[in-house]
Amino acid sequence: MPEARKKESQEARGWIEAADSVAVLTGAGISAESGVPTFRGTGGLWRSFRPEELATPEAFRRDPKLLWEWYNWRRELISKALPNPGHKALVELESRKPRFTLITQNVDGLHDLAGSKNVLKLHGDIWQIRCTKCGKSWTDRRVPLPDLPAHCDCGALARPDIVWFGEPLPAGIWSRAADAVEDARLFLVVGTSAVVYPAADLIPLALARKVKVIEINPDETPFSAEVDCALAGPAGEILPRLVAS
Ligand code: BJW
Ligand code: ZN
């Protein structure tokens, strides 16, 4: 490791060690090493559709079966995925901190599977299904789901219980995430392109509150130049090194 990078990592380790209250924001990149494709960048496409075209209520209204086929494809991929050393390092960090909140944009459930406890899911959960009429929500882990599009017991069309573009986040979740960031001494931003809002707004919120922000991502993001430390590389390698006591 080059000398400058080593020094930067050592400083970041010191901040992690010292912080009694930690918040973490994760995105698709933390699951990349588990084999779950990210949304943007290479491998982020499905049948040449972009997520911005598919992940909308309009796309679901237009063609619910097509959307469900996309979700069946992703559910199958995710069902075979296991938490990687990045997910596990966050479990270890949570066990050492009196206050720890893991805010994730991911719907894959890999943080739960790894054993993280205080997880806020900003964009829902791919294993949850919700009725478009009566609002009932239930867990269904079958892969593949038969008889698409899925329906509720009441007969109405059901949808993935996931936040699509133009839809609000689950009730109350935003204020809990913002409170956790404001309370934190350290904010780790891992594997997100930081282009989807309101999630990305947590980063300037932390910076405005003088919370130390460490970004972990092989690529630059719109916030890389503003954060206190940007560590370039895969989360599955960097997080275990940072968290090791
Ligand atoms: C690695 C790695 C490795 C790779 N290690 N890293 C302000 C400004 C502009 C627009 C808006 C705004 N506020 C709201 C909007 C609109 C919109 C939005 O943000 N649009 C932008 C795209 C322009 N936002 C919304 O619509 C949100 N709702 C909303 O604002 O509601 C308001 C409202 C209020 C009241 C009533 C009604 C409405 C909702 C956003 C929902 C996002 N949903 C999705 C899809 C869910 C579907 C599904 O999963 O099935 O969530 S979009 C998609 O992007 C998904 C992700 O959670 C999200 C973020 O992506 P993420 O996680 O960052 O992944 P990638 O792929 O982008 O990046 C991966 C990163 O990993 C890369 O940087 C890699 O380099 C890195 N990486 N390998 C570490 N090994
Ligand atoms: Zn129903």
mmCIF file of C-alpha atoms and ligand atoms in Angstrom:
data_model
loop_
_atom_site.group_PDB
_atom_site.id
_atom_site.type_symbol
_atom_site.label_atom_id
_atom_site.label_comp_id
_atom_site.label_asym_id
_atom_site.label_seq_id
_atom_site.Cartn_x
_atom_site.Cartn_y
_atom_site.Cartn_z
ATOM 1 C CA MET A 1 0.000 0.000 0.000
ATOM 2 C CA PRO A 2 1.443 3.477 -0.866
ATOM 3 C CA GLU A 3 2.618 5.527 2.153
ATOM 4 C CA ALA A 4 -0.089 8.232 1.772
ATOM 5 C CA ARG A 5 -2.881 5.605 1.583
ATOM 6 C CA LYS A 6 -1.482 3.827 4.627
ATOM 7 C CA LYS A 7 -1.483 7.058 6.646
ATOM 8 C CA GLU A 8 -5.034 7.829 5.542
ATOM 9 C CA SER A 9 -6.230 4.360 6.569
ATOM 10 C CA GLN A 10 -4.496 4.665 9.936
ATOM 11 C CA GLU A 11 -6.211 7.996 10.564
ATOM 12 C CA ALA A 12 -9.574 6.472 9.580
ATOM 13 C CA ARG A 13 -8.965 3.556 11.962
ATOM 14 C CA GLY A 14 -8.296 6.033 14.758
ATOM 15 C CA TRP A 15 -11.614 7.815 14.141
ATOM 16 C CA ILE A 16 -13.472 4.494 14.104
ATOM 17 C CA GLU A 17 -11.818 3.393 17.335
ATOM 18 C CA ALA A 18 -12.618 6.685 19.085
ATOM 19 C CA ALA A 19 -16.255 7.093 18.014
ATOM 20 C CA ASP A 20 -18.894 5.998 20.545
ATOM 21 C CA SER A 21 -21.709 6.665 18.095
ATOM 22 C CA VAL A 22 -21.452 5.411 14.523
ATOM 23 C CA ALA A 23 -23.800 5.624 11.553
ATOM 24 C CA VAL A 24 -23.245 3.772 8.289
ATOM 25 C CA LEU A 25 -24.878 4.235 4.888
ATOM 26 C CA THR A 26 -24.536 1.315 2.500
ATOM 27 C CA GLY A 27 -25.432 0.893 -1.146
ATOM 28 C CA ALA A 28 -25.331 -1.845 -3.757
ATOM 29 C CA GLY A 29 -21.502 -1.846 -3.811
ATOM 30 C CA ILE A 30 -21.278 -3.596 -0.444
ATOM 31 C CA SER A 31 -23.071 -6.606 -1.940
ATOM 32 C CA ALA A 32 -21.074 -6.596 -5.188
ATOM 33 C CA GLU A 33 -18.513 -9.013 -3.749
ATOM 34 C CA SER A 34 -21.399 -11.327 -2.811
ATOM 35 C CA GLY A 35 -22.293 -11.520 -6.500
ATOM 36 C CA VAL A 36 -25.283 -9.149 -6.430
ATOM 37 C CA PRO A 37 -25.071 -6.751 -9.405
ATOM 38 C CA THR A 38 -25.014 -3.014 -8.686
ATOM 39 C CA PHE A 39 -27.550 -0.720 -10.382
ATOM 40 C CA ARG A 40 -25.205 1.587 -12.201
ATOM 41 C CA GLY A 41 -22.019 0.752 -14.071
ATOM 42 C CA THR A 42 -21.050 -2.486 -15.773
ATOM 43 C CA GLY A 43 -23.338 -5.426 -15.123
ATOM 44 C CA GLY A 44 -26.015 -3.102 -13.748
ATOM 45 C CA LEU A 45 -28.465 -3.704 -16.578
ATOM 46 C CA TRP A 46 -31.174 -6.300 -17.099
ATOM 47 C CA ARG A 47 -32.287 -7.027 -20.680
ATOM 48 C CA SER A 48 -30.952 -3.560 -21.574
ATOM 49 C CA PHE A 49 -33.401 -1.768 -19.209
ATOM 50 C CA ARG A 50 -31.986 0.882 -16.882
ATOM 51 C CA PRO A 51 -33.187 0.889 -13.234
ATOM 52 C CA GLU A 52 -34.584 4.400 -13.763
ATOM 53 C CA GLU A 53 -36.906 2.923 -16.445
ATOM 54 C CA LEU A 54 -37.993 -0.114 -14.446
ATOM 55 C CA ALA A 55 -38.105 1.020 -10.839
ATOM 56 C CA THR A 56 -41.141 3.285 -11.183
ATOM 57 C CA PRO A 57 -44.850 2.957 -10.389
ATOM 58 C CA GLU A 58 -45.573 3.899 -14.032
ATOM 59 C CA ALA A 59 -43.515 0.957 -15.336
ATOM 60 C CA PHE A 60 -45.430 -1.352 -12.972
ATOM 61 C CA ARG A 61 -48.802 0.003 -14.110
ATOM 62 C CA ARG A 62 -47.743 -0.363 -17.758
ATOM 63 C CA ASP A 63 -46.483 -3.938 -17.498
ATOM 64 C CA PRO A 64 -46.679 -5.609 -14.054
ATOM 65 C CA LYS A 65 -45.544 -8.960 -15.449
ATOM 66 C CA LEU A 66 -42.343 -7.472 -16.905
ATOM 67 C CA LEU A 67 -41.536 -5.820 -13.581
ATOM 68 C CA TRP A 68 -42.176 -9.045 -11.696
ATOM 69 C CA GLU A 69 -39.872 -10.889 -14.119
ATOM 70 C CA TRP A 70 -37.124 -8.392 -13.261
ATOM 71 C CA TYR A 71 -37.741 -9.035 -9.561
ATOM 72 C CA ASN A 72 -37.805 -12.810 -10.064
ATOM 73 C CA TRP A 73 -34.396 -12.543 -11.756
ATOM 74 C CA ARG A 74 -33.015 -10.478 -8.880
ATOM 75 C CA ARG A 75 -34.641 -12.628 -6.180
ATOM 76 C CA GLU A 76 -32.988 -15.677 -7.698
ATOM 77 C CA LEU A 77 -29.552 -14.014 -7.781
ATOM 78 C CA ILE A 78 -29.918 -12.729 -4.218
ATOM 79 C CA SER A 79 -31.166 -16.070 -2.882
ATOM 80 C CA LYS A 80 -27.805 -17.585 -3.836
ATOM 81 C CA ALA A 81 -25.745 -14.747 -2.328
ATOM 82 C CA LEU A 82 -24.032 -14.849 1.050
ATOM 83 C CA PRO A 83 -22.783 -11.963 3.196
ATOM 84 C CA ASN A 84 -19.159 -11.078 2.422
ATOM 85 C CA PRO A 85 -16.360 -9.800 4.724
ATOM 86 C CA GLY A 86 -17.685 -6.216 4.296
ATOM 87 C CA HIS A 87 -21.118 -7.107 5.736
ATOM 88 C CA LYS A 88 -19.423 -9.108 8.517
ATOM 89 C CA ALA A 89 -17.067 -6.266 9.468
ATOM 90 C CA LEU A 90 -20.103 -4.051 10.093
ATOM 91 C CA VAL A 91 -21.586 -6.693 12.420
ATOM 92 C CA GLU A 92 -18.304 -6.719 14.347
ATOM 93 C CA LEU A 93 -18.277 -2.908 14.525
ATOM 94 C CA GLU A 94 -21.875 -2.825 15.802
ATOM 95 C CA SER A 95 -20.936 -5.222 18.619
ATOM 96 C CA ARG A 96 -18.280 -2.780 19.858
ATOM 97 C CA LYS A 97 -20.254 0.479 19.762
ATOM 98 C CA PRO A 98 -22.821 1.719 22.294
ATOM 99 C CA ARG A 99 -24.718 3.522 19.512
ATOM 100 C CA PHE A 100 -24.707 2.138 15.990
ATOM 101 C CA THR A 101 -27.177 2.526 13.122
ATOM 102 C CA LEU A 102 -26.838 0.835 9.770
ATOM 103 C CA ILE A 103 -28.801 2.713 7.126
ATOM 104 C CA THR A 104 -29.029 0.743 3.905
ATOM 105 C CA GLN A 105 -30.410 1.490 0.478
ATOM 106 C CA ASN A 106 -30.174 -2.224 -0.313
ATOM 107 C CA VAL A 107 -33.212 -4.459 -0.541
ATOM 108 C CA ASP A 108 -31.230 -7.731 -0.593
ATOM 109 C CA GLY A 109 -31.391 -8.549 3.140
ATOM 110 C CA LEU A 110 -27.680 -9.466 3.309
ATOM 111 C CA HIS A 111 -27.079 -7.211 6.338
ATOM 112 C CA ASP A 112 -29.804 -9.159 8.213
ATOM 113 C CA LEU A 113 -28.307 -12.446 7.099
ATOM 114 C CA ALA A 114 -24.859 -11.330 8.305
ATOM 115 C CA GLY A 115 -26.313 -10.561 11.757
ATOM 116 C CA SER A 116 -26.584 -6.755 11.788
ATOM 117 C CA LYS A 117 -29.232 -5.694 14.304
ATOM 118 C CA ASN A 118 -30.078 -2.011 14.065
ATOM 119 C CA VAL A 119 -30.778 -1.782 10.325
ATOM 120 C CA LEU A 120 -32.877 0.936 8.673
ATOM 121 C CA LYS A 121 -33.977 -0.102 5.186
ATOM 122 C CA LEU A 122 -34.585 3.081 3.246
ATOM 123 C CA HIS A 123 -35.806 1.394 0.054
ATOM 124 C CA GLY A 124 -37.670 -1.644 1.396
ATOM 125 C CA ASP A 125 -37.044 -5.357 1.150
ATOM 126 C CA ILE A 126 -37.098 -7.628 -1.895
ATOM 127 C CA TRP A 127 -38.630 -10.478 0.150
ATOM 128 C CA GLN A 128 -41.652 -8.390 1.135
ATOM 129 C CA ILE A 129 -44.731 -8.132 -1.092
ATOM 130 C CA ARG A 130 -47.527 -5.571 -0.722
ATOM 131 C CA CYS A 131 -51.088 -5.474 -1.999
ATOM 132 C CA THR A 132 -51.825 -2.510 -4.272
ATOM 133 C CA LYS A 133 -55.408 -2.374 -2.944
ATOM 134 C CA CYS A 134 -55.755 -3.403 0.721
ATOM 135 C CA GLY A 135 -52.132 -2.517 1.624
ATOM 136 C CA LYS A 136 -51.419 -5.885 3.307
ATOM 137 C CA SER A 137 -47.708 -6.678 3.313
ATOM 138 C CA TRP A 138 -46.192 -10.154 3.704
ATOM 139 C CA THR A 139 -42.918 -12.071 3.400
ATOM 140 C CA ASP A 140 -42.530 -14.479 0.493
ATOM 141 C CA ARG A 141 -39.099 -16.047 -0.089
ATOM 142 C CA ARG A 142 -40.105 -18.404 -2.891
ATOM 143 C CA VAL A 143 -37.718 -18.446 -5.846
ATOM 144 C CA PRO A 144 -38.964 -18.211 -8.510
ATOM 145 C CA LEU A 145 -42.360 -16.798 -7.634
ATOM 146 C CA PRO A 146 -44.992 -18.696 -9.633
ATOM 147 C CA ASP A 147 -47.933 -17.174 -11.529
ATOM 148 C CA LEU A 148 -46.674 -13.696 -12.254
ATOM 149 C CA PRO A 149 -47.804 -11.036 -11.628
ATOM 150 C CA ALA A 150 -48.312 -11.868 -7.939
ATOM 151 C CA HIS A 151 -51.717 -11.291 -6.346
ATOM 152 C CA CYS A 152 -53.046 -10.740 -2.819
ATOM 153 C CA ASP A 153 -55.642 -12.982 -1.078
ATOM 154 C CA CYS A 154 -58.137 -10.174 -1.707
ATOM 155 C CA GLY A 155 -57.682 -10.724 -5.463
ATOM 156 C CA ALA A 156 -55.889 -7.455 -6.211
ATOM 157 C CA LEU A 157 -52.507 -7.090 -7.892
ATOM 158 C CA ALA A 158 -49.517 -7.254 -5.530
ATOM 159 C CA ARG A 159 -46.165 -5.492 -5.913
ATOM 160 C CA PRO A 160 -42.705 -5.736 -4.399
ATOM 161 C CA ASP A 161 -42.649 -3.776 -1.104
ATOM 162 C CA ILE A 162 -39.854 -1.598 -2.430
ATOM 163 C CA VAL A 163 -39.504 2.158 -2.880
ATOM 164 C CA TRP A 164 -39.564 3.135 -6.535
ATOM 165 C CA PHE A 165 -38.628 6.505 -8.022
ATOM 166 C CA GLY A 166 -41.133 9.206 -7.135
ATOM 167 C CA GLU A 167 -42.400 7.286 -4.094
ATOM 168 C CA PRO A 168 -41.896 8.314 -0.467
ATOM 169 C CA LEU A 169 -39.646 6.318 1.858
ATOM 170 C CA PRO A 170 -41.371 4.059 4.441
ATOM 171 C CA ALA A 171 -43.081 6.130 7.152
ATOM 172 C CA GLY A 172 -40.762 7.450 9.840
ATOM 173 C CA ILE A 173 -37.607 5.944 8.394
ATOM 174 C CA TRP A 174 -36.102 9.196 7.139
ATOM 175 C CA SER A 175 -36.259 10.950 10.495
ATOM 176 C CA ARG A 176 -34.694 7.916 12.218
ATOM 177 C CA ALA A 177 -31.869 7.883 9.652
ATOM 178 C CA ALA A 178 -31.276 11.637 9.912
ATOM 179 C CA ASP A 179 -31.325 11.458 13.747
ATOM 180 C CA ALA A 180 -28.740 8.647 13.680
ATOM 181 C CA VAL A 181 -26.438 10.651 11.402
ATOM 182 C CA GLU A 182 -26.810 13.779 13.520
ATOM 183 C CA ASP A 183 -26.035 11.811 16.687
ATOM 184 C CA ALA A 184 -22.998 10.102 15.154
ATOM 185 C CA ARG A 185 -19.335 10.997 15.658
ATOM 186 C CA LEU A 186 -18.452 9.008 12.578
ATOM 187 C CA PHE A 187 -20.383 8.290 9.362
ATOM 188 C CA LEU A 188 -19.203 5.517 7.046
ATOM 189 C CA VAL A 189 -20.499 5.707 3.462
ATOM 190 C CA VAL A 190 -19.957 2.380 1.740
ATOM 191 C CA GLY A 191 -20.573 1.249 -1.838
ATOM 192 C CA THR A 192 -23.047 3.856 -2.995
ATOM 193 C CA SER A 193 -22.863 6.055 -6.082
ATOM 194 C CA ALA A 194 -24.584 8.725 -3.915
ATOM 195 C CA VAL A 195 -26.795 9.934 -6.751
ATOM 196 C CA VAL A 196 -30.170 8.774 -5.424
ATOM 197 C CA TYR A 197 -32.008 11.109 -3.052
ATOM 198 C CA PRO A 198 -32.998 11.557 -0.291
ATOM 199 C CA ALA A 199 -30.420 8.893 0.769
ATOM 200 C CA ALA A 200 -27.495 10.904 -0.629
ATOM 201 C CA ASP A 201 -28.605 13.923 1.422
ATOM 202 C CA LEU A 202 -27.354 12.148 4.555
ATOM 203 C CA ILE A 203 -23.790 12.902 3.438
ATOM 204 C CA PRO A 204 -24.041 16.721 3.334
ATOM 205 C CA LEU A 205 -26.114 16.497 6.528
ATOM 206 C CA ALA A 206 -23.203 14.744 8.280
ATOM 207 C CA LEU A 207 -20.649 17.173 6.836
ATOM 208 C CA ALA A 208 -22.698 20.175 7.983
ATOM 209 C CA ARG A 209 -22.806 18.688 11.500
ATOM 210 C CA LYS A 210 -19.017 18.184 11.508
ATOM 211 C CA VAL A 211 -19.477 14.426 11.779
ATOM 212 C CA LYS A 212 -16.339 12.716 10.389
ATOM 213 C CA VAL A 213 -17.225 11.071 7.072
ATOM 214 C CA ILE A 214 -15.281 8.156 5.577
ATOM 215 C CA GLU A 215 -16.239 6.952 2.097
ATOM 216 C CA ILE A 216 -15.335 3.465 0.849
ATOM 217 C CA ASN A 217 -15.767 2.949 -2.881
ATOM 218 C CA PRO A 218 -13.471 1.883 -5.744
ATOM 219 C CA ASP A 219 -14.836 4.804 -7.794
ATOM 220 C CA GLU A 220 -15.258 8.493 -7.106
ATOM 221 C CA THR A 221 -18.682 9.819 -6.171
ATOM 222 C CA PRO A 222 -20.038 13.389 -6.184
ATOM 223 C CA PHE A 223 -18.967 13.597 -2.512
ATOM 224 C CA SER A 224 -15.467 12.071 -2.678
ATOM 225 C CA ALA A 225 -13.720 15.427 -2.633
ATOM 226 C CA GLU A 226 -15.798 16.703 0.300
ATOM 227 C CA VAL A 227 -15.611 13.815 2.747
ATOM 228 C CA ASP A 228 -12.908 13.660 5.437
ATOM 229 C CA CYS A 229 -11.401 10.524 3.949
ATOM 230 C CA ALA A 230 -12.153 8.650 0.712
ATOM 231 C CA LEU A 231 -10.718 5.140 0.693
ATOM 232 C CA ALA A 232 -10.617 3.773 -2.842
ATOM 233 C CA GLY A 233 -11.175 0.031 -3.059
ATOM 234 C CA PRO A 234 -13.616 -2.807 -2.489
ATOM 235 C CA ALA A 235 -15.590 -2.786 0.763
ATOM 236 C CA GLY A 236 -14.910 -6.488 1.348
ATOM 237 C CA GLU A 237 -11.196 -5.731 1.626
ATOM 238 C CA ILE A 238 -11.160 -2.267 3.195
ATOM 239 C CA LEU A 239 -13.847 -2.661 5.890
ATOM 240 C CA PRO A 240 -12.312 -5.716 7.637
ATOM 241 C CA ARG A 241 -8.925 -3.921 7.741
ATOM 242 C CA LEU A 242 -10.473 -0.735 9.143
ATOM 243 C CA VAL A 243 -12.552 -2.485 11.759
ATOM 244 C CA ALA A 244 -9.902 -4.963 12.973
ATOM 245 C CA SER A 245 -9.108 -4.152 16.599
HETATM 246 C C1 BJW B 1 -18.409 -0.802 -4.674
HETATM 247 C C2 BJW B 1 -17.940 -2.090 -4.939
HETATM 248 C C3 BJW B 1 -17.276 -2.761 -3.904
HETATM 249 C C4 BJW B 1 -18.952 -1.358 -6.705
HETATM 250 N N1 BJW B 1 -17.100 -2.141 -2.743
HETATM 251 N N2 BJW B 1 -18.218 -0.222 -3.507
HETATM 252 C C5 BJW B 1 -33.072 15.531 -5.339
HETATM 253 C C6 BJW B 1 -32.334 15.769 -6.488
HETATM 254 C C7 BJW B 1 -32.579 15.033 -7.657
HETATM 255 C C8 BJW B 1 -33.562 14.042 -7.690
HETATM 256 C C9 BJW B 1 -34.289 13.813 -6.557
HETATM 257 C C10 BJW B 1 -34.043 14.541 -5.405
HETATM 258 N N3 BJW B 1 -34.881 14.075 -4.433
HETATM 259 C C11 BJW B 1 -35.631 13.086 -4.962
HETATM 260 C C12 BJW B 1 -35.299 12.907 -6.254
HETATM 261 C C13 BJW B 1 -35.903 11.909 -7.168
HETATM 262 C C14 BJW B 1 -35.367 10.530 -7.039
HETATM 263 C C15 BJW B 1 -33.868 10.551 -7.323
HETATM 264 O O1 BJW B 1 -33.042 10.460 -6.442
HETATM 265 N N4 BJW B 1 -33.500 10.611 -8.583
HETATM 266 C C16 BJW B 1 -32.091 10.637 -8.991
HETATM 267 C C17 BJW B 1 -31.717 9.337 -9.666
HETATM 268 C C18 BJW B 1 -31.892 11.807 -9.895
HETATM 269 N N5 BJW B 1 -35.644 9.978 -5.725
HETATM 270 C C19 BJW B 1 -36.797 9.394 -5.450
HETATM 271 O O2 BJW B 1 -37.696 9.341 -6.266
HETATM 272 C C20 BJW B 1 -36.993 8.835 -4.056
HETATM 273 N N6 BJW B 1 -38.262 9.241 -3.531
HETATM 274 C C21 BJW B 1 -38.508 10.489 -3.210
HETATM 275 O O3 BJW B 1 -37.682 11.359 -3.248
HETATM 276 O O4 BJW B 1 -39.792 10.691 -2.816
HETATM 277 C C22 BJW B 1 -40.229 12.015 -2.546
HETATM 278 C C23 BJW B 1 -41.695 11.930 -2.211
HETATM 279 C C24 BJW B 1 -42.131 12.442 -1.018
HETATM 280 C C25 BJW B 1 -43.497 12.389 -0.700
HETATM 281 C C26 BJW B 1 -44.405 11.817 -1.603
HETATM 282 C C27 BJW B 1 -43.944 11.293 -2.809
HETATM 283 C C28 BJW B 1 -42.570 11.355 -3.109
HETATM 284 C C29 BJW B 1 -37.067 7.310 -4.071
HETATM 285 C C30 BJW B 1 -35.807 6.674 -4.508
HETATM 286 C C31 BJW B 1 -35.992 5.177 -4.642
HETATM 287 C C32 BJW B 1 -34.776 4.498 -5.190
HETATM 288 N N7 BJW B 1 -35.075 3.173 -5.494
HETATM 289 C C33 BJW B 1 -34.052 2.324 -6.101
HETATM 290 C C34 BJW B 1 -34.682 1.134 -6.798
HETATM 291 C C35 BJW B 1 -35.405 0.248 -5.927
HETATM 292 C C36 BJW B 1 -35.878 -0.865 -6.766
HETATM 293 C C37 BJW B 1 -35.209 -2.129 -6.451
HETATM 294 O O5 BJW B 1 -34.170 -2.220 -5.780
HETATM 295 O O6 BJW B 1 -35.743 -3.089 -6.922
HETATM 296 O O7 BJW B 1 -33.118 1.928 -5.095
HETATM 297 S S1 BJW B 1 -33.061 3.101 -7.318
HETATM 298 C C38 BJW B 1 -31.611 2.211 -6.979
HETATM 299 O O8 BJW B 1 -30.613 3.188 -6.654
HETATM 300 C C39 BJW B 1 -31.913 1.416 -5.680
HETATM 301 C C40 BJW B 1 -30.702 1.767 -4.845
HETATM 302 O O9 BJW B 1 -30.996 1.585 -3.479
HETATM 303 C C41 BJW B 1 -30.417 3.187 -5.235
HETATM 304 C C42 BJW B 1 -29.030 3.651 -4.927
HETATM 305 O O10 BJW B 1 -28.086 2.972 -5.688
HETATM 306 P P1 BJW B 1 -26.715 2.569 -5.027
HETATM 307 O O11 BJW B 1 -26.955 1.668 -3.891
HETATM 308 O O12 BJW B 1 -25.926 3.775 -4.774
HETATM 309 O O13 BJW B 1 -26.072 1.662 -6.188
HETATM 310 P P2 BJW B 1 -25.294 2.099 -7.509
HETATM 311 O O14 BJW B 1 -25.344 0.946 -8.427
HETATM 312 O O15 BJW B 1 -25.753 3.392 -8.022
HETATM 313 O O16 BJW B 1 -23.803 2.324 -7.010
HETATM 314 C C43 BJW B 1 -22.991 1.262 -6.548
HETATM 315 C C44 BJW B 1 -21.685 1.832 -6.060
HETATM 316 O O17 BJW B 1 -20.911 0.779 -5.522
HETATM 317 C C45 BJW B 1 -20.841 2.476 -7.171
HETATM 318 O O18 BJW B 1 -20.430 3.770 -6.733
HETATM 319 C C46 BJW B 1 -19.646 1.555 -7.288
HETATM 320 O O19 BJW B 1 -18.431 2.246 -7.586
HETATM 321 C C47 BJW B 1 -19.575 0.963 -5.913
HETATM 322 N N8 BJW B 1 -18.943 -0.371 -5.822
HETATM 323 N N9 BJW B 1 -18.211 -2.423 -6.246
HETATM 324 C C48 BJW B 1 -17.525 -0.892 -2.581
HETATM 325 N N10 BJW B 1 -16.750 -4.022 -4.093
HETATM 326 ZN ZN ZN B 2 -55.144 -7.164 -0.813
#
